PDB file of C-alpha atoms in Angstrom:
ATOM      1  CA  GLN A   6      40.373 -39.714 -46.714  1.00 61.00           C
ATOM      2  CA  LYS A   7      37.273 -37.904 -45.553  1.00 70.00           C
ATOM      3  CA  GLU A   8      34.732 -40.426 -44.333  1.00 89.00           C
ATOM      4  CA  VAL A   9      31.214 -40.758 -43.023  1.00 93.00           C
ATOM      5  CA  GLU A  10      30.715 -43.713 -40.698  1.00 94.00           C
ATOM      6  CA  GLN A  11      27.541 -45.491 -39.729  1.00 94.00           C
ATOM      7  CA  ASN A  12      26.878 -48.782 -37.993  1.00 89.00           C
ATOM      8  CA  SER A  13      25.299 -50.986 -40.647  1.00 87.00           C
ATOM      9  CA  GLY A  14      22.998 -52.677 -38.106  1.00 88.00           C
ATOM     10  CA  PRO A  15      20.407 -53.978 -38.229  1.00 94.00           C
ATOM     11  CA  LEU A  16      19.006 -51.944 -35.385  1.00 96.00           C
ATOM     12  CA  SER A  17      15.898 -53.648 -34.110  1.00 97.00           C
ATOM     13  CA  VAL A  18      13.380 -51.773 -31.936  1.00 97.00           C
ATOM     14  CA  PRO A  19       9.838 -52.554 -30.835  1.00 97.00           C
ATOM     15  CA  GLU A  20       6.912 -50.575 -32.165  1.00 97.00           C
ATOM     16  CA  GLY A  21       6.401 -47.386 -30.171  1.00 97.00           C
ATOM     17  CA  ALA A  22      10.008 -47.147 -28.990  1.00 97.00           C
ATOM     18  CA  ILE A  23      12.571 -44.481 -29.832  1.00 97.00           C
ATOM     19  CA  ALA A  24      15.044 -45.460 -32.533  1.00 97.00           C
ATOM     20  CA  SER A  25      18.427 -43.753 -32.356  1.00 97.00           C
ATOM     21  CA  LEU A  26      20.650 -43.715 -35.421  1.00 97.00           C
ATOM     22  CA  ASN A  27      24.170 -42.340 -35.288  1.00 97.00           C
ATOM     23  CA  CYS A  28      26.676 -41.030 -37.788  1.00 97.00           C
ATOM     24  CA  THR A  29      30.214 -39.731 -37.348  1.00 97.00           C
ATOM     25  CA  TYR A  30      32.305 -37.825 -39.846  1.00 96.00           C
ATOM     26  CA  SER A  31      35.988 -37.134 -40.187  1.00 93.00           C
ATOM     27  CA  ASP A  32      36.121 -33.640 -41.731  1.00 91.00           C
ATOM     28  CA  ARG A  33      35.893 -31.169 -38.878  1.00 90.00           C
ATOM     29  CA  GLY A  34      34.965 -28.363 -41.267  1.00 88.00           C
ATOM     30  CA  SER A  35      31.836 -30.115 -42.571  1.00 91.00           C
ATOM     31  CA  GLN A  36      28.929 -27.762 -42.834  1.00 89.00           C
ATOM     32  CA  SER A  37      25.773 -29.565 -43.913  1.00 93.00           C
ATOM     33  CA  PHE A  38      24.237 -32.821 -42.783  1.00 96.00           C
ATOM     34  CA  PHE A  39      21.388 -34.865 -44.178  1.00 97.00           C
ATOM     35  CA  TRP A  40      19.419 -37.982 -43.390  1.00 98.00           C
ATOM     36  CA  TYR A  41      17.939 -39.959 -46.264  1.00 98.00           C
ATOM     37  CA  ARG A  42      15.618 -42.932 -45.911  1.00 97.00           C
ATOM     38  CA  GLN A  43      15.776 -45.815 -48.378  1.00 96.00           C
ATOM     39  CA  TYR A  44      13.108 -48.496 -48.393  1.00 96.00           C
ATOM     40  CA  SER A  45      14.104 -51.881 -49.756  1.00 92.00           C
ATOM     41  CA  GLY A  46      14.110 -51.784 -53.532  1.00 88.00           C
ATOM     42  CA  LYS A  47      13.537 -48.032 -53.618  1.00 91.00           C
ATOM     43  CA  SER A  48      15.725 -44.961 -53.998  1.00 93.00           C
ATOM     44  CA  PRO A  49      16.836 -42.694 -51.144  1.00 96.00           C
ATOM     45  CA  GLU A  50      14.626 -39.780 -50.160  1.00 96.00           C
ATOM     46  CA  LEU A  51      15.467 -36.853 -47.908  1.00 96.00           C
ATOM     47  CA  ILE A  52      13.849 -36.791 -44.493  1.00 96.00           C
ATOM     48  CA  MET A  53      15.926 -34.248 -42.554  1.00 95.00           C
ATOM     49  CA  SER A  54      18.665 -31.698 -43.030  1.00 95.00           C
ATOM     50  CA  ILE A  55      20.556 -29.861 -40.310  1.00 96.00           C
ATOM     51  CA  TYR A  56      23.182 -27.139 -40.507  1.00 93.00           C
ATOM     52  CA  SER A  57      23.642 -25.794 -36.956  1.00 93.00           C
ATOM     53  CA  ASN A  58      24.572 -27.381 -33.654  1.00 95.00           C
ATOM     54  CA  GLY A  59      21.646 -28.565 -31.608  1.00 96.00           C
ATOM     55  CA  ASP A  60      18.362 -30.252 -32.316  1.00 96.00           C
ATOM     56  CA  LYS A  61      15.957 -29.921 -35.209  1.00 97.00           C
ATOM     57  CA  GLU A  62      12.537 -31.497 -34.931  1.00 97.00           C
ATOM     58  CA  ASP A  63      10.093 -32.451 -37.678  1.00 96.00           C
ATOM     59  CA  GLY A  64       7.157 -34.510 -36.534  1.00 97.00           C
ATOM     60  CA  ARG A  65       8.405 -37.777 -35.066  1.00 97.00           C
ATOM     61  CA  PHE A  66      11.939 -37.129 -36.328  1.00 98.00           C
ATOM     62  CA  THR A  67      14.660 -35.195 -34.509  1.00 98.00           C
ATOM     63  CA  ALA A  68      18.105 -34.573 -35.937  1.00 98.00           C
ATOM     64  CA  GLN A  69      20.886 -33.748 -33.493  1.00 98.00           C
ATOM     65  CA  LEU A  70      24.190 -32.193 -34.507  1.00 97.00           C
ATOM     66  CA  ASN A  71      27.329 -31.873 -32.397  1.00 96.00           C
ATOM     67  CA  LYS A  72      30.129 -30.396 -34.491  1.00 95.00           C
ATOM     68  CA  ALA A  73      32.646 -30.459 -31.648  1.00 94.00           C
ATOM     69  CA  SER A  74      32.261 -34.222 -31.346  1.00 95.00           C
ATOM     70  CA  GLN A  75      31.721 -34.660 -35.088  1.00 96.00           C
ATOM     71  CA  TYR A  76      28.543 -36.638 -34.930  1.00 95.00           C
ATOM     72  CA  VAL A  77      25.001 -36.297 -36.130  1.00 97.00           C
ATOM     73  CA  SER A  78      22.133 -38.461 -35.008  1.00 98.00           C
ATOM     74  CA  LEU A  79      18.537 -39.124 -35.960  1.00 98.00           C
ATOM     75  CA  LEU A  80      15.905 -39.977 -33.388  1.00 98.00           C
ATOM     76  CA  ILE A  81      12.613 -41.499 -34.433  1.00 98.00           C
ATOM     77  CA  ARG A  82       9.959 -41.318 -31.745  1.00 98.00           C
ATOM     78  CA  ASP A  83       7.006 -43.695 -31.574  1.00 98.00           C
ATOM     79  CA  SER A  84       8.637 -45.951 -34.157  1.00 98.00           C
ATOM     80  CA  GLN A  85       6.286 -47.682 -36.573  1.00 97.00           C
ATOM     81  CA  PRO A  86       6.804 -50.785 -38.721  1.00 97.00           C
ATOM     82  CA  SER A  87       6.577 -48.424 -41.712  1.00 97.00           C
ATOM     83  CA  ASP A  88       9.811 -46.792 -40.483  1.00 98.00           C
ATOM     84  CA  SER A  89      11.685 -50.008 -41.259  1.00 98.00           C
ATOM     85  CA  ALA A  90      14.228 -48.966 -43.869  1.00 97.00           C
ATOM     86  CA  THR A  91      17.881 -48.111 -44.316  1.00 96.00           C
ATOM     87  CA  TYR A  92      18.841 -44.633 -43.126  1.00 97.00           C
ATOM     88  CA  LEU A  93      21.701 -42.934 -44.949  1.00 97.00           C
ATOM     89  CA  CYS A  94      23.718 -40.141 -43.415  1.00 97.00           C
ATOM     90  CA  ALA A  95      25.184 -37.630 -45.869  1.00 96.00           C
ATOM     91  CA  VAL A  96      27.661 -34.852 -45.201  1.00 94.00           C
ATOM     92  CA  ILE A  97      28.804 -31.920 -47.295  1.00 92.00           C
ATOM     93  CA  GLN A  98      32.374 -31.229 -46.383  1.00 84.00           C
ATOM     94  CA  SER A  99      34.331 -28.044 -46.175  1.00 77.00           C
ATOM     95  CA  GLY A 100      35.976 -26.018 -48.928  1.00 74.00           C
ATOM     96  CA  GLY A 101      32.984 -24.792 -50.854  1.00 71.00           C
ATOM     97  CA  SER A 102      31.897 -28.271 -51.942  1.00 79.00           C
ATOM     98  CA  TYR A 103      28.303 -29.034 -52.835  1.00 87.00           C
ATOM     99  CA  ILE A 104      28.708 -32.787 -53.301  1.00 89.00           C
ATOM    100  CA  PRO A 105      27.559 -34.940 -50.364  1.00 92.00           C
ATOM    101  CA  THR A 106      29.491 -37.932 -49.077  1.00 92.00           C
ATOM    102  CA  PHE A 107      27.291 -40.787 -47.926  1.00 94.00           C
ATOM    103  CA  GLY A 108      27.704 -43.339 -45.165  1.00 94.00           C
ATOM    104  CA  ARG A 109      26.868 -46.983 -45.800  1.00 93.00           C
ATOM    105  CA  GLY A 110      23.534 -46.656 -44.015  1.00 94.00           C
ATOM    106  CA  THR A 111      21.948 -48.224 -40.950  1.00 96.00           C
ATOM    107  CA  SER A 112      19.212 -50.784 -41.395  1.00 96.00           C
ATOM    108  CA  LEU A 113      16.324 -50.203 -38.989  1.00 97.00           C
ATOM    109  CA  ILE A 114      13.752 -52.866 -38.223  1.00 98.00           C
ATOM    110  CA  VAL A 115      10.683 -51.920 -36.204  1.00 97.00           C
ATOM    111  CA  HIS A 116       8.856 -55.035 -35.049  1.00 96.00           C
ATOM    112  CA  PRO A 117       5.230 -55.093 -33.898  1.00 91.00           C
TER     113      PRO A 117
ATOM    114  CA  GLU B  27       6.629 -37.039 -66.051  1.00 61.00           C
ATOM    115  CA  THR B  28       7.829 -35.631 -62.772  1.00 74.00           C
ATOM    116  CA  GLY B  29      10.987 -35.864 -60.701  1.00 94.00           C
ATOM    117  CA  VAL B  30      13.887 -37.949 -61.915  1.00 97.00           C
ATOM    118  CA  THR B  31      13.245 -40.854 -64.271  1.00 96.00           C
ATOM    119  CA  GLN B  32      15.721 -43.593 -65.111  1.00 97.00           C
ATOM    120  CA  THR B  33      15.608 -46.184 -67.853  1.00 97.00           C
ATOM    121  CA  PRO B  34      15.937 -49.070 -68.061  1.00 97.00           C
ATOM    122  CA  ARG B  35      14.985 -50.175 -64.560  1.00 96.00           C
ATOM    123  CA  HIS B  36      16.671 -53.540 -65.048  1.00 96.00           C
ATOM    124  CA  LEU B  37      19.490 -54.477 -67.380  1.00 95.00           C
ATOM    125  CA  VAL B  38      21.281 -57.770 -67.880  1.00 94.00           C
ATOM    126  CA  MET B  39      24.316 -57.702 -70.098  1.00 91.00           C
ATOM    127  CA  GLY B  40      27.276 -59.804 -71.038  1.00 88.00           C
ATOM    128  CA  MET B  41      30.827 -58.641 -70.564  1.00 86.00           C
ATOM    129  CA  THR B  42      31.227 -57.851 -74.247  1.00 86.00           C
ATOM    130  CA  ASN B  43      28.038 -55.824 -74.674  1.00 87.00           C
ATOM    131  CA  LYS B  44      27.653 -52.090 -74.967  1.00 93.00           C
ATOM    132  CA  LYS B  45      24.653 -50.503 -73.330  1.00 94.00           C
ATOM    133  CA  SER B  46      23.585 -47.147 -71.930  1.00 97.00           C
ATOM    134  CA  LEU B  47      21.634 -45.988 -68.911  1.00 97.00           C
ATOM    135  CA  LYS B  48      19.469 -42.909 -69.295  1.00 98.00           C
ATOM    136  CA  CYS B  49      18.366 -40.333 -66.757  1.00 98.00           C
ATOM    137  CA  GLU B  50      16.049 -37.363 -67.183  1.00 97.00           C
ATOM    138  CA  GLN B  51      15.130 -34.746 -64.603  1.00 97.00           C
ATOM    139  CA  HIS B  52      12.026 -32.561 -64.745  1.00 95.00           C
ATOM    140  CA  LEU B  53      12.851 -30.353 -61.755  1.00 95.00           C
ATOM    141  CA  GLY B  54      14.797 -27.551 -63.394  1.00 93.00           C
ATOM    142  CA  HIS B  55      17.912 -28.486 -61.435  1.00 94.00           C
ATOM    143  CA  ASN B  56      21.394 -27.479 -62.505  1.00 92.00           C
ATOM    144  CA  ALA B  57      23.341 -30.570 -61.404  1.00 94.00           C
ATOM    145  CA  MET B  58      23.061 -34.270 -62.206  1.00 96.00           C
ATOM    146  CA  TYR B  59      24.870 -37.206 -60.609  1.00 96.00           C
ATOM    147  CA  TRP B  60      25.595 -40.873 -61.104  1.00 97.00           C
ATOM    148  CA  TYR B  61      26.013 -42.984 -57.971  1.00 96.00           C
ATOM    149  CA  LYS B  62      26.782 -46.680 -57.669  1.00 96.00           C
ATOM    150  CA  GLN B  63      25.161 -48.597 -54.824  1.00 95.00           C
ATOM    151  CA  SER B  64      26.520 -52.031 -53.902  1.00 92.00           C
ATOM    152  CA  ALA B  65      25.407 -54.159 -50.979  1.00 85.00           C
ATOM    153  CA  LYS B  66      26.845 -53.108 -47.623  1.00 78.00           C
ATOM    154  CA  LYS B  67      28.851 -50.275 -49.170  1.00 86.00           C
ATOM    155  CA  PRO B  68      28.347 -46.514 -49.078  1.00 88.00           C
ATOM    156  CA  LEU B  69      26.850 -44.818 -52.080  1.00 92.00           C
ATOM    157  CA  GLU B  70      29.796 -44.257 -54.391  1.00 93.00           C
ATOM    158  CA  LEU B  71      29.855 -41.047 -56.388  1.00 94.00           C
ATOM    159  CA  MET B  72      30.828 -41.727 -59.989  1.00 96.00           C
ATOM    160  CA  PHE B  73      30.239 -38.496 -61.913  1.00 96.00           C
ATOM    161  CA  VAL B  74      28.693 -35.072 -61.456  1.00 95.00           C
ATOM    162  CA  TYR B  75      27.743 -32.518 -64.085  1.00 94.00           C
ATOM    163  CA  SER B  76      27.030 -29.071 -62.727  1.00 90.00           C
ATOM    164  CA  LEU B  77      27.028 -25.690 -64.400  1.00 74.00           C
ATOM    165  CA  GLU B  78      28.936 -27.185 -67.351  1.00 68.00           C
ATOM    166  CA  GLU B  79      31.595 -28.576 -65.010  1.00 84.00           C
ATOM    167  CA  ARG B  80      32.249 -32.286 -64.799  1.00 89.00           C
ATOM    168  CA  VAL B  81      33.499 -33.860 -61.587  1.00 88.00           C
ATOM    169  CA  GLU B  82      34.550 -37.458 -61.597  1.00 88.00           C
ATOM    170  CA  ASN B  83      35.683 -40.026 -59.092  1.00 89.00           C
ATOM    171  CA  ASN B  84      39.146 -41.025 -60.297  1.00 88.00           C
ATOM    172  CA  SER B  85      38.620 -44.584 -59.117  1.00 90.00           C
ATOM    173  CA  VAL B  86      35.809 -45.211 -61.644  1.00 95.00           C
ATOM    174  CA  PRO B  87      37.059 -47.476 -64.457  1.00 95.00           C
ATOM    175  CA  SER B  88      37.114 -46.146 -68.004  1.00 94.00           C
ATOM    176  CA  ARG B  89      34.559 -48.773 -69.044  1.00 95.00           C
ATOM    177  CA  PHE B  90      32.008 -46.313 -67.628  1.00 96.00           C
ATOM    178  CA  SER B  91      31.666 -43.077 -69.601  1.00 96.00           C
ATOM    179  CA  PRO B  92      29.137 -40.360 -68.854  1.00 96.00           C
ATOM    180  CA  GLU B  93      27.451 -37.978 -71.231  1.00 95.00           C
ATOM    181  CA  CYS B  94      25.406 -34.922 -70.340  1.00 94.00           C
ATOM    182  CA  PRO B  95      24.021 -33.258 -73.488  1.00 93.00           C
ATOM    183  CA  ASN B  96      21.992 -30.685 -71.522  1.00 91.00           C
ATOM    184  CA  SER B  97      20.953 -29.894 -67.969  1.00 90.00           C
ATOM    185  CA  SER B  98      18.001 -32.285 -68.082  1.00 94.00           C
ATOM    186  CA  HIS B  99      19.563 -35.435 -69.510  1.00 96.00           C
ATOM    187  CA  LEU B 100      22.357 -37.686 -68.327  1.00 97.00           C
ATOM    188  CA  PHE B 101      23.640 -40.941 -69.772  1.00 97.00           C
ATOM    189  CA  LEU B 102      26.030 -43.586 -68.519  1.00 98.00           C
ATOM    190  CA  HIS B 103      27.582 -45.564 -71.343  1.00 97.00           C
ATOM    191  CA  LEU B 104      28.714 -49.061 -70.423  1.00 96.00           C
ATOM    192  CA  HIS B 105      31.176 -51.255 -72.318  1.00 93.00           C
ATOM    193  CA  THR B 106      33.129 -54.431 -71.560  1.00 92.00           C
ATOM    194  CA  LEU B 107      31.881 -54.497 -67.978  1.00 93.00           C
ATOM    195  CA  GLN B 108      32.951 -56.977 -65.324  1.00 94.00           C
ATOM    196  CA  PRO B 109      30.716 -59.048 -63.024  1.00 93.00           C
ATOM    197  CA  GLU B 110      31.775 -56.850 -60.073  1.00 93.00           C
ATOM    198  CA  ASP B 111      30.079 -53.931 -61.825  1.00 95.00           C
ATOM    199  CA  SER B 112      26.723 -55.505 -61.032  1.00 95.00           C
ATOM    200  CA  ALA B 113      24.970 -53.002 -58.772  1.00 96.00           C
ATOM    201  CA  LEU B 114      22.195 -50.459 -58.532  1.00 96.00           C
ATOM    202  CA  TYR B 115      23.037 -47.289 -60.454  1.00 97.00           C
ATOM    203  CA  LEU B 116      21.292 -44.246 -59.128  1.00 97.00           C
ATOM    204  CA  CYS B 117      20.873 -40.962 -60.933  1.00 97.00           C
ATOM    205  CA  ALA B 118      20.180 -37.838 -58.918  1.00 97.00           C
ATOM    206  CA  SER B 119      19.695 -34.155 -59.544  1.00 96.00           C
ATOM    207  CA  SER B 120      19.883 -31.041 -57.389  1.00 94.00           C
ATOM    208  CA  GLN B 121      20.001 -27.294 -57.418  1.00 92.00           C
ATOM    209  CA  ALA B 122      23.693 -27.261 -56.578  1.00 85.00           C
ATOM    210  CA  GLN B 123      24.960 -24.733 -54.103  1.00 76.00           C
ATOM    211  CA  ALA B 124      27.805 -24.973 -51.625  1.00 70.00           C
ATOM    212  CA  GLY B 125      26.488 -26.270 -48.347  1.00 68.00           C
ATOM    213  CA  ALA B 126      22.767 -26.743 -48.783  1.00 77.00           C
ATOM    214  CA  ASN B 127      22.423 -29.278 -51.563  1.00 89.00           C
ATOM    215  CA  VAL B 128      19.529 -31.734 -51.433  1.00 93.00           C
ATOM    216  CA  LEU B 129      19.552 -34.552 -53.945  1.00 95.00           C
ATOM    217  CA  THR B 130      16.475 -36.016 -55.605  1.00 96.00           C
ATOM    218  CA  PHE B 131      17.097 -39.573 -56.738  1.00 97.00           C
ATOM    219  CA  GLY B 132      15.637 -41.580 -59.540  1.00 96.00           C
ATOM    220  CA  ALA B 133      14.356 -45.102 -58.980  1.00 95.00           C
ATOM    221  CA  GLY B 134      17.635 -46.610 -60.122  1.00 96.00           C
ATOM    222  CA  SER B 135      18.796 -49.018 -62.798  1.00 97.00           C
ATOM    223  CA  ARG B 136      19.617 -52.511 -61.527  1.00 96.00           C
ATOM    224  CA  LEU B 137      22.523 -53.817 -63.598  1.00 96.00           C
ATOM    225  CA  THR B 138      23.567 -57.452 -63.758  1.00 95.00           C
ATOM    226  CA  VAL B 139      26.730 -58.366 -65.646  1.00 94.00           C
ATOM    227  CA  LEU B 140      27.032 -62.024 -66.580  1.00 91.00           C
TER     228      LEU B 140
END
C-alpha cells in the first residue's frame, strides 16, 4: 500500500527558532508534493507545493524535496506562535493520478 | 459566497436517522471530494467526482452514499451510521490535472453519531 508517513508530534520549538517538519513516502514514482496547514478547528489550507528536487522558498517557509531518499520536508524560519498548527504532507503518486494521499500530520507548537 | 461552503457545520444524529451533508463550490473547479478526518489518522479519501468520473475508496461502508448532480454541488447521504463514523467530514474541490492538483477545502461538517 502506498503510504505517506509523518511523525504526529507534537513538535515543540521556541519562538524565533527553525521548525523542521518531515515526511516520507513509499511510491518512488511520486511526482507532486504539498504542505497544508490546519489550525485547530479549521480546514486545511495549502502553504507550499514542490515538484522538483531541491529547495523552494516562500517567505519564512522552505520546502525541500529529495526524490532519491523519498522525503520532503518543510522548514519554518523565525517560528511564531501563530505558526502553531498541524502540518499535513500530501503526495500525488505516479501513474497519471491527480488525487493526493495525505499523511496524518505533524502538530507544531511554537511557545513564546 | 466564495470558495467551498459546507452545511451543516455540526450534525448530531442517531444510528437510525437519515441525513445529508451538502457542499457547494464557487471556484469553477472540475473535481469535488469527500474526505473523512478522524483524530490521529490521515485524511481518508472517501469519494471523488471529476469530469463525470466517480472514484471511490472501496473501504467506505455502503451507509455513506455520495451524489454529485453537477460540477458545483456534492452531497453525502448518511443512513444507519455507527458511533465510529463520528468525525469531521471535509469537502474539497480542485481543478483536477495529473500531478499539479491543489485542493481547496470547505470548513467541514462535524458529525456525531449517538
